[in-house]
Amino acid sequence: MEGIDFPSMHSRPEMFEFEGIPMVHYFTDNWENIQNFKARPDDILIATYPKAGTTWVSYMLDLLYFGNTAPERQTSLPIYMRVPFLESAFPVIPTGVELADNLPTTPRLIKTHLPVQLVPKSFWEQNCRVVYIARNAKDNAVSYFHFDRMNYVQPEPGDWSTFLKNYMDGKNVFGPWYDHVCGYWEKKNAYSNIHYMFFEDMVEDTGREVERLCSFLGLSTPSEEKERITKSVHFDSMKQNNMTNYSSLPVMDFKISPFMRKGKVGDWRNHFTVAQNEQFDEHYKEKMKNTTLQFRTEV
Ligand code: A3P
């Protein structure tokens, strides 16, 4: 992949309203094929709002299922090829649908950032397992801001205060954080095959979260193996690992900000001013007043 020049490397895409949420064309160009995607009953959908720990959990799952049986995958295929990003249509690699259709593995691990109402219906019809990861709104905002700065398939974020205002107004690709995390939370009431995870829990005790994933998935992975996986998915190892750190995808400029940036809970304190924090808290209370969903902004 290295050396391939991304055609519109220096022109950012426009954001537009699509099916009720802000989007860029990279995630809508292949819409018909996305909506008609044929899920299989053993597919596992990894769903997140962007920057909630998608890559972290993708790698955990990939190691749990294929770490031993297909070790060459770990050294030769970047994570975004092993776990296709369903709605993506980037010029440099096949579409997410093509990659998923051609995955040789069982189960297939598939990633999406679509809000719950836009997930292709075959996933629900096939009763697929869904692993959802949520991250507290403040750290999620900070991470998304830095991601938009360095990622040419995303619109320009502007400065931090502009970005934060847009974020509170839900003007981000994939829509409002609030609706996304609450949408999947509510979905659990009607659809029990969702494992709802929190980024903060993974930072607090990664091993425990690997354990919980195994029990949701019905895996009886030996404990030494789980310990090995917990070490392999540590921030420092993933940052060093060219197959998990996105260094081979030529749409990101690591000179601006690396993909594996900090991996912390509470970095929002280094970005929010006192006034921004007060406004955010007030707005948050209003937006989240009807849900039982709770987040931690510290661990
Ligand atoms: P930061 O920008 O706060 O560092 P996604 O994969 O959904 O795009 O999420 C990316 C965020 O998850 C980034 O957050 C990244 O550093 C963090 N992350 C990825 N792997 C991690 C790991 N093993 N441990 C902690 N954080 C991780």
JSON list of C-alpha atoms in Angstrom, two decimals, residues 93-175:
[
{"chain": "A", "resi": 93, "resn": "ILE", "atom": "CA", "xyz": [-8.63, -0.48, -1.31]},
{"chain": "A", "resi": 94, "resn": "PRO", "atom": "CA", "xyz": [-11.69, -2.57, -2.28]},
{"chain": "A", "resi": 95, "resn": "THR", "atom": "CA", "xyz": [-14.99, -1.47, -0.76]},
{"chain": "A", "resi": 96, "resn": "GLY", "atom": "CA", "xyz": [-15.92, -2.74, 2.68]},
{"chain": "A", "resi": 97, "resn": "VAL", "atom": "CA", "xyz": [-18.68, -4.85, 1.14]},
{"chain": "A", "resi": 98, "resn": "GLU", "atom": "CA", "xyz": [-16.27, -6.47, -1.34]},
{"chain": "A", "resi": 99, "resn": "LEU", "atom": "CA", "xyz": [-13.75, -7.17, 1.40]},
{"chain": "A", "resi": 100, "resn": "ALA", "atom": "CA", "xyz": [-16.43, -8.67, 3.64]},
{"chain": "A", "resi": 101, "resn": "ASP", "atom": "CA", "xyz": [-17.90, -10.75, 0.81]},
{"chain": "A", "resi": 102, "resn": "ASN", "atom": "CA", "xyz": [-14.45, -12.17, 0.09]},
{"chain": "A", "resi": 103, "resn": "LEU", "atom": "CA", "xyz": [-13.35, -12.81, 3.66]},
{"chain": "A", "resi": 104, "resn": "PRO", "atom": "CA", "xyz": [-12.16, -16.40, 3.88]},
{"chain": "A", "resi": 105, "resn": "THR", "atom": "CA", "xyz": [-12.69, -16.63, 7.64]},
{"chain": "A", "resi": 106, "resn": "THR", "atom": "CA", "xyz": [-15.47, -18.01, 9.78]},
{"chain": "A", "resi": 107, "resn": "PRO", "atom": "CA", "xyz": [-16.70, -16.10, 11.60]},
{"chain": "A", "resi": 108, "resn": "ARG", "atom": "CA", "xyz": [-16.36, -12.93, 9.59]},
{"chain": "A", "resi": 109, "resn": "LEU", "atom": "CA", "xyz": [-15.50, -9.91, 11.72]},
{"chain": "A", "resi": 110, "resn": "ILE", "atom": "CA", "xyz": [-17.07, -6.79, 10.25]},
{"chain": "A", "resi": 111, "resn": "LYS", "atom": "CA", "xyz": [-16.78, -3.20, 11.45]},
{"chain": "A", "resi": 112, "resn": "THR", "atom": "CA", "xyz": [-19.34, -0.42, 11.14]},
{"chain": "A", "resi": 113, "resn": "HIS", "atom": "CA", "xyz": [-19.84, 3.11, 12.40]},
{"chain": "A", "resi": 114, "resn": "LEU", "atom": "CA", "xyz": [-23.43, 3.28, 11.15]},
{"chain": "A", "resi": 115, "resn": "PRO", "atom": "CA", "xyz": [-26.01, 4.35, 13.73]},
{"chain": "A", "resi": 116, "resn": "VAL", "atom": "CA", "xyz": [-28.24, 1.48, 14.73]},
{"chain": "A", "resi": 117, "resn": "GLN", "atom": "CA", "xyz": [-31.14, 2.47, 12.46]},
{"chain": "A", "resi": 118, "resn": "LEU", "atom": "CA", "xyz": [-28.90, 2.27, 9.36]},
{"chain": "A", "resi": 119, "resn": "VAL", "atom": "CA", "xyz": [-27.32, -1.13, 10.01]},
{"chain": "A", "resi": 120, "resn": "PRO", "atom": "CA", "xyz": [-28.21, -3.44, 7.08]},
{"chain": "A", "resi": 121, "resn": "LYS", "atom": "CA", "xyz": [-31.26, -5.43, 8.10]},
{"chain": "A", "resi": 122, "resn": "SER", "atom": "CA", "xyz": [-29.75, -8.84, 7.37]},
{"chain": "A", "resi": 123, "resn": "PHE", "atom": "CA", "xyz": [-27.59, -8.55, 10.52]},
{"chain": "A", "resi": 124, "resn": "TRP", "atom": "CA", "xyz": [-30.74, -8.42, 12.64]},
{"chain": "A", "resi": 125, "resn": "GLU", "atom": "CA", "xyz": [-32.58, -11.02, 10.55]},
{"chain": "A", "resi": 126, "resn": "GLN", "atom": "CA", "xyz": [-29.68, -13.45, 10.93]},
{"chain": "A", "resi": 127, "resn": "ASN", "atom": "CA", "xyz": [-29.49, -12.72, 14.66]},
{"chain": "A", "resi": 128, "resn": "CYS", "atom": "CA", "xyz": [-25.78, -11.89, 14.32]},
{"chain": "A", "resi": 129, "resn": "ARG", "atom": "CA", "xyz": [-23.74, -11.14, 17.40]},
{"chain": "A", "resi": 130, "resn": "VAL", "atom": "CA", "xyz": [-23.03, -7.43, 17.76]},
{"chain": "A", "resi": 131, "resn": "VAL", "atom": "CA", "xyz": [-20.19, -6.04, 19.86]},
{"chain": "A", "resi": 132, "resn": "TYR", "atom": "CA", "xyz": [-20.76, -2.36, 20.54]},
{"chain": "A", "resi": 133, "resn": "ILE", "atom": "CA", "xyz": [-18.07, -0.18, 22.15]},
{"chain": "A", "resi": 134, "resn": "ALA", "atom": "CA", "xyz": [-18.90, 3.20, 23.64]},
{"chain": "A", "resi": 135, "resn": "ARG", "atom": "CA", "xyz": [-16.54, 5.85, 25.00]},
{"chain": "A", "resi": 136, "resn": "ASN", "atom": "CA", "xyz": [-17.36, 8.84, 27.17]},
{"chain": "A", "resi": 137, "resn": "ALA", "atom": "CA", "xyz": [-18.44, 11.86, 25.14]},
{"chain": "A", "resi": 138, "resn": "LYS", "atom": "CA", "xyz": [-15.59, 14.14, 26.20]},
{"chain": "A", "resi": 139, "resn": "ASP", "atom": "CA", "xyz": [-12.67, 11.84, 25.38]},
{"chain": "A", "resi": 140, "resn": "ASN", "atom": "CA", "xyz": [-14.51, 10.70, 22.28]},
{"chain": "A", "resi": 141, "resn": "ALA", "atom": "CA", "xyz": [-14.71, 14.34, 21.13]},
{"chain": "A", "resi": 142, "resn": "VAL", "atom": "CA", "xyz": [-11.00, 14.95, 21.71]},
{"chain": "A", "resi": 143, "resn": "SER", "atom": "CA", "xyz": [-10.02, 11.79, 19.86]},
{"chain": "A", "resi": 144, "resn": "TYR", "atom": "CA", "xyz": [-12.35, 12.59, 16.95]},
{"chain": "A", "resi": 145, "resn": "PHE", "atom": "CA", "xyz": [-10.95, 16.12, 16.71]},
{"chain": "A", "resi": 146, "resn": "HIS", "atom": "CA", "xyz": [-7.37, 14.86, 16.32]},
{"chain": "A", "resi": 147, "resn": "PHE", "atom": "CA", "xyz": [-8.52, 12.17, 13.91]},
{"chain": "A", "resi": 148, "resn": "ASP", "atom": "CA", "xyz": [-10.23, 14.74, 11.68]},
{"chain": "A", "resi": 149, "resn": "ARG", "atom": "CA", "xyz": [-7.06, 16.81, 11.69]},
{"chain": "A", "resi": 150, "resn": "MET", "atom": "CA", "xyz": [-4.95, 13.99, 10.29]},
{"chain": "A", "resi": 151, "resn": "ASN", "atom": "CA", "xyz": [-7.42, 12.02, 8.16]},
{"chain": "A", "resi": 152, "resn": "TYR", "atom": "CA", "xyz": [-8.05, 13.25, 4.62]},
{"chain": "A", "resi": 153, "resn": "VAL", "atom": "CA", "xyz": [-11.24, 11.27, 4.16]},
{"chain": "A", "resi": 154, "resn": "GLN", "atom": "CA", "xyz": [-12.84, 13.37, 6.90]},
{"chain": "A", "resi": 155, "resn": "PRO", "atom": "CA", "xyz": [-13.92, 17.01, 6.67]},
{"chain": "A", "resi": 156, "resn": "GLU", "atom": "CA", "xyz": [-11.62, 19.68, 8.17]},
{"chain": "A", "resi": 157, "resn": "PRO", "atom": "CA", "xyz": [-12.41, 19.98, 11.88]},
{"chain": "A", "resi": 158, "resn": "GLY", "atom": "CA", "xyz": [-11.49, 23.67, 12.26]},
{"chain": "A", "resi": 159, "resn": "ASP", "atom": "CA", "xyz": [-10.05, 24.65, 15.63]},
{"chain": "A", "resi": 160, "resn": "TRP", "atom": "CA", "xyz": [-10.95, 22.87, 18.86]},
{"chain": "A", "resi": 161, "resn": "SER", "atom": "CA", "xyz": [-13.73, 25.22, 19.92]},
{"chain": "A", "resi": 162, "resn": "THR", "atom": "CA", "xyz": [-15.34, 25.07, 16.45]},
{"chain": "A", "resi": 163, "resn": "PHE", "atom": "CA", "xyz": [-15.11, 21.29, 16.46]},
{"chain": "A", "resi": 164, "resn": "LEU", "atom": "CA", "xyz": [-16.56, 21.00, 19.96]},
{"chain": "A", "resi": 165, "resn": "LYS", "atom": "CA", "xyz": [-19.52, 23.18, 19.08]},
{"chain": "A", "resi": 166, "resn": "ASN", "atom": "CA", "xyz": [-20.22, 21.06, 15.99]},
{"chain": "A", "resi": 167, "resn": "TYR", "atom": "CA", "xyz": [-19.87, 17.90, 18.02]},
{"chain": "A", "resi": 168, "resn": "MET", "atom": "CA", "xyz": [-22.42, 19.10, 20.56]},
{"chain": "A", "resi": 169, "resn": "ASP", "atom": "CA", "xyz": [-24.73, 19.96, 17.65]},
{"chain": "A", "resi": 170, "resn": "GLY", "atom": "CA", "xyz": [-24.25, 16.48, 16.16]},
{"chain": "A", "resi": 171, "resn": "LYS", "atom": "CA", "xyz": [-22.54, 17.87, 13.07]},
{"chain": "A", "resi": 172, "resn": "ASN", "atom": "CA", "xyz": [-19.99, 15.11, 12.65]},
{"chain": "A", "resi": 173, "resn": "VAL", "atom": "CA", "xyz": [-19.70, 12.30, 10.17]},
{"chain": "A", "resi": 174, "resn": "PHE", "atom": "CA", "xyz": [-21.96, 9.48, 11.49]},
{"chain": "A", "resi": 175, "resn": "GLY", "atom": "CA", "xyz": [-24.12, 11.96, 13.35]}
]
